[in-house]
Tab-separated table of C-alpha atoms and ligand atoms in Angstrom:
chain	number	residue	atom	x	y	z
A	95	MET	CA	-7.636	21.470	0.433
A	96	PRO	CA	-5.252	21.466	-2.023
A	97	PHE	CA	-1.272	20.342	-1.151
A	98	PRO	CA	0.113	24.255	-1.755
A	99	SER	CA	-2.185	25.500	0.518
A	100	LEU	CA	-0.737	23.728	3.479
A	101	GLY	CA	2.198	25.479	3.205
A	102	LEU	CA	4.562	23.120	1.385
A	103	ALA	CA	7.349	24.555	-1.306
A	104	PRO	CA	5.792	24.633	-5.029
A	105	ALA	CA	8.679	21.256	-5.605
A	106	LEU	CA	7.073	19.144	-3.166
A	107	SER	CA	3.113	20.022	-4.051
A	108	GLN	CA	3.893	18.988	-7.922
A	109	ALA	CA	6.136	15.138	-6.752
A	110	ALA	CA	2.855	14.925	-4.900
A	111	THR	CA	0.294	15.993	-7.548
A	112	GLY	CA	2.410	13.690	-9.502
A	113	ALA	CA	2.972	10.184	-7.341
A	114	GLY	CA	-1.310	10.982	-8.075
A	115	TYR	CA	-1.932	12.121	-4.201
A	116	LEU	CA	-5.198	14.823	-4.916
A	117	ALA	CA	-6.097	15.858	-2.527
A	118	PRO	CA	-4.160	15.401	1.112
A	119	THR	CA	-6.021	12.997	3.226
A	120	GLU	CA	-6.368	13.742	6.913
A	121	ILE	CA	-3.684	13.115	8.878
A	122	GLN	CA	-1.204	15.403	6.034
A	123	GLY	CA	-3.986	18.089	6.307
A	124	ALA	CA	-3.087	17.780	10.226
A	125	ALA	CA	0.136	17.007	9.618
A	126	ILE	CA	1.659	19.203	7.312
A	127	PRO	CA	1.988	21.935	8.686
A	128	ALA	CA	2.855	21.470	12.117
A	129	ILE	CA	5.759	20.105	10.687
A	130	LEU	CA	6.570	22.361	8.774
A	131	ARG	CA	6.734	24.525	11.886
A	132	GLY	CA	9.111	22.710	13.386
A	133	GLN	CA	6.399	21.247	15.795
A	134	ASP	CA	6.575	17.403	16.712
A	135	VAL	CA	3.276	14.857	16.513
A	136	LEU	CA	2.636	12.054	17.585
A	137	GLY	CA	0.062	10.831	14.973
A	138	LEU	CA	-2.328	7.953	15.307
A	139	ALA	CA	-2.786	6.413	12.567
A	140	GLN	CA	-3.435	2.814	10.228
A	141	THR	CA	-0.950	1.416	8.311
A	142	GLY	CA	-2.869	3.644	4.835
A	143	SER	CA	-3.791	6.728	5.978
A	144	GLY	CA	-1.085	7.915	3.926
A	145	LYS	CA	1.088	8.950	7.231
A	146	THR	CA	4.019	8.250	4.783
A	147	ALA	CA	4.005	11.074	2.505
A	148	ALA	CA	1.953	12.640	5.879
A	149	PHE	CA	5.525	13.531	7.447
A	150	SER	CA	7.883	13.054	4.017
A	151	LEU	CA	6.452	15.857	2.222
A	152	PRO	CA	6.979	18.852	4.986
A	153	LEU	CA	10.331	16.810	6.287
A	154	LEU	CA	11.677	16.919	2.606
A	155	GLN	CA	11.029	20.856	2.540
A	156	ARG	CA	12.879	21.920	6.437
A	157	TRP	CA	15.724	19.866	4.889
A	158	ALA	CA	15.565	21.980	1.201
A	159	GLU	CA	15.322	24.947	3.993
A	160	ALA	CA	17.763	24.216	6.079
A	161	PRO	CA	20.815	25.765	6.368
A	162	ARG	CA	23.809	23.099	5.688
A	163	HIS	CA	28.015	22.956	5.143
A	164	ARG	CA	27.775	20.823	1.466
A	165	SER	CA	31.531	19.967	1.931
A	166	ARG	CA	30.329	17.846	5.154
A	167	ARG	CA	27.108	16.446	5.204
A	168	THR	CA	25.272	15.503	8.351
A	169	VAL	CA	23.043	13.913	8.218
A	170	HIS	CA	19.753	15.924	8.927
A	171	THR	CA	16.506	12.656	9.164
A	172	LEU	CA	16.407	10.003	10.728
A	173	VAL	CA	13.441	7.544	10.201
A	174	LEU	CA	13.565	4.501	12.155
A	175	VAL	CA	10.579	1.338	11.126
A	176	PRO	CA	10.454	-1.646	12.286
A	177	THR	CA	11.325	-3.923	8.967
A	178	ARG	CA	13.178	-3.496	5.518
A	179	GLU	CA	10.244	-3.684	3.709
A	180	LEU	CA	8.783	-0.824	4.510
A	181	ALA	CA	12.134	0.736	4.929
A	182	ALA	CA	12.317	0.076	0.854
A	183	GLN	CA	8.822	1.934	1.343
A	184	VAL	CA	9.673	5.148	3.287
A	185	GLY	CA	13.429	5.453	1.107
A	186	GLU	CA	11.325	5.629	-1.978
A	187	THR	CA	8.175	7.417	-1.056
A	188	LEU	CA	10.875	10.164	0.127
A	189	ARG	CA	12.746	10.244	-3.712
A	190	ILE	CA	9.363	9.925	-5.336
A	191	LEU	CA	8.521	12.932	-3.220
A	192	GLY	CA	11.819	14.236	-3.340
A	193	GLN	CA	12.924	14.506	-6.953
A	194	HIS	CA	11.645	17.284	-7.797
A	195	LEU	CA	13.668	19.376	-5.455
A	196	HIS	CA	15.844	22.243	-6.530
A	197	GLU	CA	19.187	20.250	-4.737
A	198	ARG	CA	17.577	16.449	-4.360
A	199	PRO	CA	18.596	15.048	-1.133
A	200	LYS	CA	21.797	11.632	-0.212
A	201	ILE	CA	18.592	9.165	0.959
A	202	ALA	CA	20.349	6.306	2.114
A	203	VAL	CA	18.435	3.024	3.528
A	204	VAL	CA	19.824	1.170	5.420
A	205	PHE	CA	18.756	-2.745	6.841
A	206	GLY	CA	19.442	-5.819	7.718
A	207	GLY	CA	19.832	-9.812	6.169
A	208	VAL	CA	21.868	-8.145	3.601
A	209	SER	CA	25.644	-7.561	3.220
A	210	VAL	CA	26.643	-4.158	4.763
A	211	ASN	CA	29.335	-2.626	3.712
A	212	PRO	CA	27.543	-1.439	0.185
A	213	GLN	CA	25.334	-0.570	2.844
A	214	MET	CA	28.648	1.341	3.859
A	215	MET	CA	29.439	2.115	1.399
A	216	ALA	CA	26.396	4.293	-0.137
A	217	LEU	CA	26.849	5.839	3.568
A	218	ARG	CA	31.015	7.416	2.733
A	219	GLY	CA	30.539	11.587	2.429
A	220	GLY	CA	27.412	11.544	4.580
A	221	ALA	CA	23.908	11.547	3.753
A	222	ASP	CA	20.285	13.985	4.247
A	223	ILE	CA	17.477	11.762	4.805
A	224	VAL	CA	18.496	7.793	6.669
A	225	VAL	CA	15.669	5.319	7.060
A	226	ALA	CA	17.606	2.860	8.719
A	227	THR	CA	15.928	-0.462	10.941
A	228	PRO	CA	17.287	-0.145	14.318
A	229	GLY	CA	19.620	-3.289	14.372
A	230	ARG	CA	21.738	-2.371	11.588
A	231	LEU	CA	21.426	0.952	12.040
A	232	ILE	CA	23.124	0.437	15.040
A	233	ASP	CA	25.695	-2.422	13.564
A	234	LEU	CA	26.711	0.724	10.560
A	235	LEU	CA	26.862	3.210	14.217
A	236	ASP	CA	29.763	0.610	15.671
A	237	HIS	CA	30.948	0.868	12.408
A	238	ASN	CA	31.683	4.758	12.101
A	239	ALA	CA	29.796	4.494	8.658
A	240	LEU	CA	27.496	7.234	10.286
A	241	LYS	CA	27.349	9.596	12.797
A	242	ILE	CA	23.671	11.187	14.116
A	243	GLY	CA	24.472	13.363	16.340
A	244	ASN	CA	23.344	16.735	14.049
A	245	VAL	CA	20.295	14.523	13.343
A	246	SER	CA	17.586	17.737	12.823
A	247	ALA	CA	14.193	15.224	12.899
A	248	LEU	CA	13.506	12.014	14.046
A	249	VAL	CA	10.155	9.751	12.442
A	250	LEU	CA	9.688	6.803	14.645
A	251	ASP	CA	7.304	4.682	12.052
A	252	GLU	CA	4.974	2.063	12.993
A	253	ALA	CA	6.624	2.569	16.262
A	254	ASP	CA	3.856	-0.027	18.439
A	255	ARG	CA	5.446	-3.293	15.468
A	256	LEU	CA	9.379	-1.786	16.804
A	257	LEU	CA	8.168	-2.839	20.253
A	258	ASP	CA	6.296	-5.947	19.049
A	259	LEU	CA	9.140	-6.707	16.998
A	260	GLY	CA	12.297	-6.361	20.382
A	261	PHE	CA	13.434	-3.266	19.527
A	262	ALA	CA	13.225	-1.047	22.775
A	263	GLU	CA	16.808	-1.816	23.251
A	264	GLU	CA	18.148	-0.981	19.775
A	265	LEU	CA	16.236	2.511	20.012
A	266	GLN	CA	17.305	3.928	24.224
A	267	ARG	CA	20.859	3.526	22.496
A	268	ILE	CA	19.917	5.379	19.060
A	269	LEU	CA	18.056	8.170	21.231
A	270	ALA	CA	21.218	7.861	23.928
A	271	LEU	CA	22.908	9.074	20.032
A	272	LEU	CA	21.225	11.864	18.796
A	273	PRO	CA	21.277	15.714	20.661
A	274	ALA	CA	19.184	16.912	22.875
A	275	GLN	CA	17.409	19.599	20.147
A	276	ARG	CA	14.916	17.954	17.714
A	277	GLN	CA	12.171	18.086	16.096
A	278	ASN	CA	9.774	14.524	16.554
A	279	LEU	CA	7.795	12.417	14.816
A	280	PHE	CA	6.207	9.538	16.117
A	281	PHE	CA	3.331	7.143	14.314
A	282	SER	CA	1.978	4.296	15.799
A	283	ALA	CA	-1.141	1.919	14.465
A	284	THR	CA	-2.037	1.210	18.067
A	285	PHE	CA	-1.007	2.994	21.060
A	286	VAL	CA	-0.685	0.728	24.692
A	287	PRO	CA	1.462	1.163	27.386
A	288	ALA	CA	4.553	0.576	26.227
A	289	VAL	CA	4.108	2.962	22.699
A	290	GLU	CA	2.907	6.201	24.637
A	291	ALA	CA	5.818	5.614	27.741
A	292	LEU	CA	9.163	6.572	24.646
A	293	ALA	CA	5.334	8.636	22.894
A	294	ALA	CA	6.068	10.570	26.476
A	295	GLN	CA	9.838	10.107	26.157
A	296	LEU	CA	10.494	11.450	23.690
A	297	LEU	CA	8.412	13.907	22.058
A	298	ASN	CA	8.167	18.260	23.246
A	299	ASP	CA	4.498	19.058	23.355
A	300	PRO	CA	3.777	17.577	19.980
A	301	LEU	CA	-0.568	18.052	18.075
A	302	ARG	CA	-2.191	14.731	18.621
A	303	ILE	CA	-3.192	13.021	15.528
A	304	GLU	CA	-6.169	10.625	15.229
A	305	VAL	CA	-6.870	9.046	12.731
A	306	GLU	CA	-10.079	6.452	13.154
A	307	ALA	CA	-10.336	3.393	11.883
A	308	THR	CA	-13.525	4.412	10.166
A	309	GLU	CA	-12.375	7.103	8.664
A	310	ALA	CA	-12.457	7.505	4.463
A	311	THR	CA	-8.665	7.068	4.873
A	312	VAL	CA	-9.084	3.516	6.168
A	313	PRO	CA	-12.220	2.474	3.575
A	314	ASP	CA	-14.277	-0.934	4.007
A	315	ILE	CA	-12.256	-3.308	5.088
A	316	ALA	CA	-16.087	-6.374	4.567
A	317	GLN	CA	-14.312	-8.582	6.634
A	318	ARG	CA	-15.382	-12.440	7.092
A	319	ALA	CA	-14.412	-15.108	9.379
A	320	ILE	CA	-14.823	-18.505	7.371
A	321	GLU	CA	-15.506	-22.010	9.992
A	322	VAL	CA	-12.763	-24.894	8.847
A	323	ASP	CA	-11.433	-27.559	9.855
A	324	THR	CA	-7.615	-26.832	10.024
A	325	SER	CA	-6.625	-29.827	7.804
A	326	ARG	CA	-8.887	-28.173	4.827
A	327	ARG	CA	-8.332	-24.988	4.633
A	328	THR	CA	-5.683	-24.614	2.062
A	329	GLN	CA	-8.592	-26.667	-0.927
A	330	LEU	CA	-10.403	-24.032	1.271
A	331	LEU	CA	-8.440	-20.886	-0.167
A	332	ARG	CA	-7.888	-23.125	-3.593
A	333	HIS	CA	-11.503	-22.766	-3.922
A	334	LEU	CA	-12.163	-19.324	-2.541
A	335	VAL	CA	-8.602	-18.154	-5.112
A	336	GLN	CA	-10.676	-20.006	-7.891
A	337	ASP	CA	-14.604	-19.580	-7.632
A	338	GLN	CA	-14.454	-16.112	-5.983
A	339	LYS	CA	-11.171	-15.531	-9.435
A	340	TRP	CA	-9.386	-13.275	-7.006
A	341	THR	CA	-6.608	-11.947	-8.729
A	342	ARG	CA	-4.435	-10.884	-6.190
A	343	VAL	CA	-4.187	-12.142	-2.438
A	344	LEU	CA	-2.300	-11.389	0.254
A	345	ALA	CA	-2.783	-15.155	2.998
A	346	PHE	CA	-1.127	-15.285	5.669
A	347	VAL	CA	0.255	-17.763	7.846
A	348	ALA	CA	1.649	-18.697	11.146
A	349	THR	CA	4.692	-19.794	10.434
A	350	LYS	CA	8.188	-20.158	7.579
A	351	HIS	CA	7.762	-23.620	7.065
A	352	ALA	CA	4.013	-22.952	6.533
A	353	ALA	CA	4.224	-20.379	4.201
A	354	GLU	CA	6.037	-22.683	2.108
A	355	ILE	CA	4.006	-25.458	2.336
A	356	VAL	CA	0.751	-23.466	1.314
A	357	ALA	CA	2.551	-21.284	-1.419
A	358	ASP	CA	4.667	-25.658	-2.138
A	359	LYS	CA	0.267	-26.643	-2.209
A	360	LEU	CA	-1.230	-24.130	-3.988
A	361	ARG	CA	1.720	-24.658	-6.418
A	362	LYS	CA	0.356	-28.101	-7.562
A	363	ALA	CA	-3.008	-26.841	-8.308
A	364	GLY	CA	-2.275	-24.597	-10.488
A	365	ILE	CA	-2.217	-21.556	-8.937
A	366	GLU	CA	1.135	-19.175	-8.564
A	367	ALA	CA	2.131	-18.902	-5.661
A	368	GLU	CA	4.691	-17.832	-3.412
A	369	PRO	CA	6.209	-17.673	0.263
A	370	PHE	CA	7.288	-14.436	1.909
A	371	HIS	CA	8.881	-15.017	4.913
A	372	GLY	CA	12.085	-13.868	6.549
A	373	MET	CA	14.360	-17.009	5.516
A	374	LEU	CA	14.296	-15.559	1.540
A	375	SER	CA	16.884	-13.171	0.642
A	376	GLN	CA	16.277	-10.045	-0.187
A	377	GLY	CA	16.036	-10.278	-3.379
A	378	LYS	CA	14.032	-13.130	-3.340
A	379	ARG	CA	11.378	-10.991	-1.556
A	380	THR	CA	11.770	-8.042	-3.627
A	381	GLN	CA	11.737	-10.459	-7.037
A	382	VAL	CA	7.956	-11.160	-5.458
A	383	VAL	CA	6.922	-8.379	-4.933
A	384	ALA	CA	7.827	-7.133	-7.894
A	385	ASP	CA	5.625	-10.374	-9.590
A	386	PHE	CA	3.074	-9.805	-7.362
A	387	LYS	CA	2.372	-6.052	-8.406
A	388	ALA	CA	3.190	-6.715	-12.145
A	389	SER	CA	0.409	-10.156	-11.089
A	390	ARG	CA	2.812	-12.703	-11.923
A	391	VAL	CA	2.147	-14.042	-8.747
A	392	GLN	CA	-1.517	-14.044	-7.660
A	393	VAL	CA	-1.198	-15.703	-3.653
A	394	VAL	CA	1.084	-14.649	-1.925
A	395	VAL	CA	1.086	-17.201	0.928
A	396	ALA	CA	3.371	-14.733	3.933
A	397	THR	CA	4.740	-14.566	7.981
A	398	ASP	CA	4.215	-11.397	9.670
A	399	LEU	CA	6.970	-10.413	9.641
A	400	ALA	CA	7.882	-10.289	6.379
A	401	ALA	CA	4.530	-8.937	5.790
A	402	ARG	CA	4.510	-6.014	7.222
A	403	GLY	CA	5.858	-3.486	4.729
A	404	ILE	CA	4.147	-4.601	1.501
A	405	ASP	CA	2.489	-2.118	0.333
A	406	ILE	CA	0.847	-3.267	-2.559
A	407	ALA	CA	-1.873	0.213	-3.656
A	408	GLN	CA	-4.063	-2.362	-5.061
A	409	LEU	CA	-4.595	-5.818	-3.174
A	410	PRO	CA	-8.188	-6.545	-3.184
A	411	VAL	CA	-8.211	-8.996	-0.915
A	412	VAL	CA	-6.094	-10.393	2.728
A	413	VAL	CA	-6.768	-14.078	4.206
A	414	ASN	CA	-6.204	-15.120	8.087
A	415	PHE	CA	-5.082	-18.645	7.028
A	416	ASP	CA	-3.865	-18.901	10.496
A	417	LEU	CA	-5.466	-16.348	13.533
A	418	PRO	CA	-2.678	-13.513	13.722
A	419	ARG	CA	-1.013	-13.387	17.175
A	420	SER	CA	-2.159	-10.287	18.151
A	421	VAL	CA	-5.296	-8.008	17.627
A	422	THR	CA	-2.600	-4.914	16.710
A	423	ASP	CA	-1.401	-7.801	13.177
A	424	TYR	CA	-4.405	-7.960	12.412
A	425	VAL	CA	-5.513	-4.603	12.324
A	426	HIS	CA	-2.019	-4.490	10.908
A	427	ARG	CA	-2.315	-7.920	8.135
A	428	ILE	CA	-6.208	-6.329	7.353
A	429	GLY	CA	-4.543	-2.552	6.341
A	430	ARG	CA	-2.526	-4.348	3.862
A	431	THR	CA	-6.445	-4.118	1.355
A	432	GLY	CA	-8.439	-1.691	1.782
A	433	ARG	CA	-5.685	1.420	0.923
A	434	ALA	CA	-5.881	4.873	-0.432
A	435	GLY	CA	-9.552	4.865	-0.559
A	436	GLU	CA	-9.205	0.783	-2.326
A	437	SER	CA	-11.557	-1.433	-0.937
A	438	GLY	CA	-11.146	-4.697	0.715
A	439	LEU	CA	-12.011	-8.228	1.976
A	440	ALA	CA	-10.491	-9.525	4.361
A	441	VAL	CA	-12.039	-13.704	5.261
A	442	SER	CA	-10.654	-15.002	8.617
A	443	PHE	CA	-10.539	-19.215	8.668
A	444	VAL	CA	-11.541	-19.355	11.712
A	445	PRO	CA	-11.563	-23.147	12.866
A	446	ALA	CA	-12.821	-24.286	16.212
A	447	SER	CA	-9.637	-24.509	17.906
A	448	SER	CA	-9.349	-21.056	17.317
A	449	GLU	CA	-12.999	-19.916	17.311
A	450	ALA	CA	-11.963	-18.358	21.079
A	451	HIS	CA	-9.248	-16.579	19.956
A	452	PHE	CA	-10.998	-14.601	16.940
A	453	ARG	CA	-14.376	-13.350	20.034
A	454	LEU	CA	-11.186	-12.134	21.485
A	455	ILE	CA	-9.664	-10.216	18.509
A	456	GLU	CA	-13.336	-9.560	17.971
A	457	LYS	CA	-13.719	-7.867	20.649
A	458	ARG	CA	-10.956	-5.728	21.454
A	459	GLN	CA	-12.158	-4.051	17.726
A	460	GLY	CA	-15.799	-4.190	19.163
A	461	LEU	CA	-17.315	-5.295	16.493
A	462	SER	CA	-18.880	-9.211	15.722
A	463	VAL	CA	-18.249	-11.264	12.630
A	464	PRO	CA	-20.736	-13.183	11.191
A	465	ARG	CA	-19.252	-16.890	10.785
A	466	GLU	CA	-19.720	-18.364	7.648
A	467	ARG	CA	-19.880	-21.634	5.764
A	468	ILE	CA	-18.794	-22.609	2.513
A	469	VAL	CA	-20.906	-25.597	0.260
A	470	GLY	CA	-18.311	-28.581	0.607
A	471	PHE	CA	-16.124	-27.560	3.772
A	472	GLU	CA	-18.200	-27.928	6.530
A	473	PRO	CA	-16.043	-28.218	9.533
A	474	VAL	CA	-15.928	-31.397	11.825
A	475	GLU	CA	-13.049	-31.035	14.338
A	476	VAL	CA	-14.811	-29.344	17.819
A	477	ALA	CA	-13.021	-26.730	19.891
A	478	MET	CA	-10.669	-29.552	23.011
A	479	ALA	CA	-12.808	-28.353	26.071
A	480	ALA	CA	-13.159	-24.761	24.393
A	481	SER	CA	-15.375	-24.593	26.740
A	482	THR	CA	-13.200	-24.745	29.904
A	483	THR	CA	-9.533	-23.551	28.354
A	484	PRO	CA	-9.000	-20.213	29.880
A	485	LEU	CA	-7.544	-18.114	27.483
A	486	THR	CA	-4.370	-16.829	27.685
A	487	ALA	CA	-2.990	-14.153	26.715
A	488	PRO	CA	-3.702	-12.863	22.728
A	489	GLY	CA	0.329	-14.301	21.199
A	490	ALA	CA	-0.106	-16.637	22.164
A	491	GLN	CA	-2.016	-18.976	19.555
A	492	SER	CA	-0.583	-21.998	17.899
A	493	PRO	CA	1.472	-22.046	14.714
A	494	ASN	CA	-2.068	-24.124	12.949
A	495	GLY	CA	-4.025	-21.929	14.495
A	496	GLY	CA	-5.405	-23.633	17.829
A	497	ILE	CA	-4.485	-21.457	21.482
A	498	LYS	CA	-1.040	-22.278	23.119
A	499	GLY	CA	0.197	-21.354	26.895
A	500	LYS	CA	-2.192	-23.507	28.766
A	501	ARG	CA	-2.204	-27.918	28.815
A	502	PRO	CA	-5.450	-28.923	30.284
A	503	SER	CA	-4.668	-29.905	33.876
A	504	LYS	CA	-5.629	-32.078	35.711
A	505	LYS	CA	-9.124	-30.349	36.617
A	506	ASP	CA	-9.312	-30.278	32.492
A	507	LYS	CA	-9.295	-33.739	32.231
A	508	LEU	CA	-11.123	-34.566	34.906
A	509	ARG	CA	-14.164	-32.714	33.284
A	510	GLU	CA	-13.353	-33.593	29.773
A	511	ALA	CA	-13.561	-37.316	31.243
A	512	ALA	CA	-16.494	-36.914	33.371
A	513	ALA	CA	-17.979	-35.169	29.373
A	514	ARG	CA	-17.413	-37.841	27.713
A	515	ALA	CA	-19.279	-40.545	30.250
A	516	ALA	CA	-22.519	-38.334	30.511
A	517	ALA	CA	-22.419	-38.485	26.585
A	518	GLY	CA	-21.355	-41.950	26.823
A	519	LYS	CA	-19.441	-41.946	25.236
A	520	PRO	CA	-15.258	-43.992	26.050
B	294	AMP	P1	0.943	5.231	3.916
B	294	AMP	O1	-0.724	5.448	5.436
B	294	AMP	O2	1.967	5.503	4.045
B	294	AMP	O3	1.249	3.487	3.729
B	294	AMP	O4	-0.345	5.086	2.654
B	294	AMP	C1	-1.267	4.746	2.019
B	294	AMP	C2	-1.113	4.329	0.589
B	294	AMP	O5	-1.740	5.454	0.615
B	294	AMP	C3	0.299	4.277	-0.284
B	294	AMP	O6	0.587	3.534	-1.025
B	294	AMP	C4	0.457	5.942	-0.657
B	294	AMP	O7	0.794	5.845	-2.326
B	294	AMP	C5	-1.583	6.832	-0.780
B	294	AMP	N1	-1.196	7.734	-0.503
B	294	AMP	C6	-0.896	8.344	0.934
B	294	AMP	N2	-1.352	10.159	-0.274
B	294	AMP	C7	-2.686	9.454	-0.459
B	294	AMP	C8	-4.006	10.781	-0.837
B	294	AMP	N3	-2.874	12.098	-0.598
B	294	AMP	N4	-4.094	10.563	-1.918
B	294	AMP	C9	-4.198	9.311	-2.531
B	294	AMP	N5	-2.835	8.713	-2.004
B	294	AMP	C10	-2.411	8.911	-1.503
């Protein structure tokens, strides 16, 4: 089904085609007509499904068709996203898709971590569409830099992540300032109870669209799990990059410090690698993404928060150098590869201490990933009391990939001592 048959104006269909979208994805086919009608939408879709264009195209059209006072611009559409990278990307998508409209909307993208002044300047005279992270939006509202009392459409993008990142309170403050009459579009990759409650609070008789992760829109992501000792992961990563001739790799680590260290070690081994985390300036982060896209950087070593919004059309390999804390993070991480019809590979390093955690990730996804060993990197570590340490929350993983949150109890220690005695070890 081509774009125009969804009810989109020629200027928007033309922009979609110009962006390389030949036919609507599943979520676009379902969401665009409903959004054009003014209906609320609940989209359960992974990143990579085309959800950004699914809300951008019809909202641009609704903006273009809305009567407005040109002299006093009011925010027509407010898009809330969890991270600055995603904000920048959504803003860019809106700009590209709206470029052929007779009158172009004024789009403001605002996020934290950079000076507030240029953003306040950009908002002078108002904006038609604002894409914002919740914290910075509140700062700007507190400074009277914009008013959201007349918003016609609200989008919560990656709602699960907004809640994961602790934005619940900010969201409630923002919602309280919005008019009761508005269209609400809610997108989330997962639908845990907190997300469900927020959706129920916001949405009014929504069209529910669920895009299965197994559909062609989130294609072919092959998952591999390699058993390796914690201390040998950097060498293994280096070996795989060279041996498998991986040209572009996004490797996830647990901390900013680890991102720096691993990138540094790879660089010393002759691989163009850069860290990517929240302590870097926005300018540096933008540069790293640009270098990665232009193939000047081969490996980006990133933390979850920073990598959330990276959208690289061709990202063949994602490596879980440290396993993610939660299953949600795992889904988001591997969703960075295999986007828009490409096939992708997600490789997880599984030291013995992370085996139980990885099993939980497999269980929650309802799949089983065979364990592999790479010649020359066979692990020698064994999990400390792996059979007796109960698994706590999925968020309880230590930076080195182990499980924290439960120290061995006295009983555990006695059991270990007994096991050692039985094995004749001191
Ligand atoms: P999203 O799920 O919004 O993060 O989009 C994932 C990727 O799919 C982006 O790189 C888009 O440019 C691309 N995309 C969106 N819609 C289409 C489409 N209809 N056909 C091909 N690619 C698309």
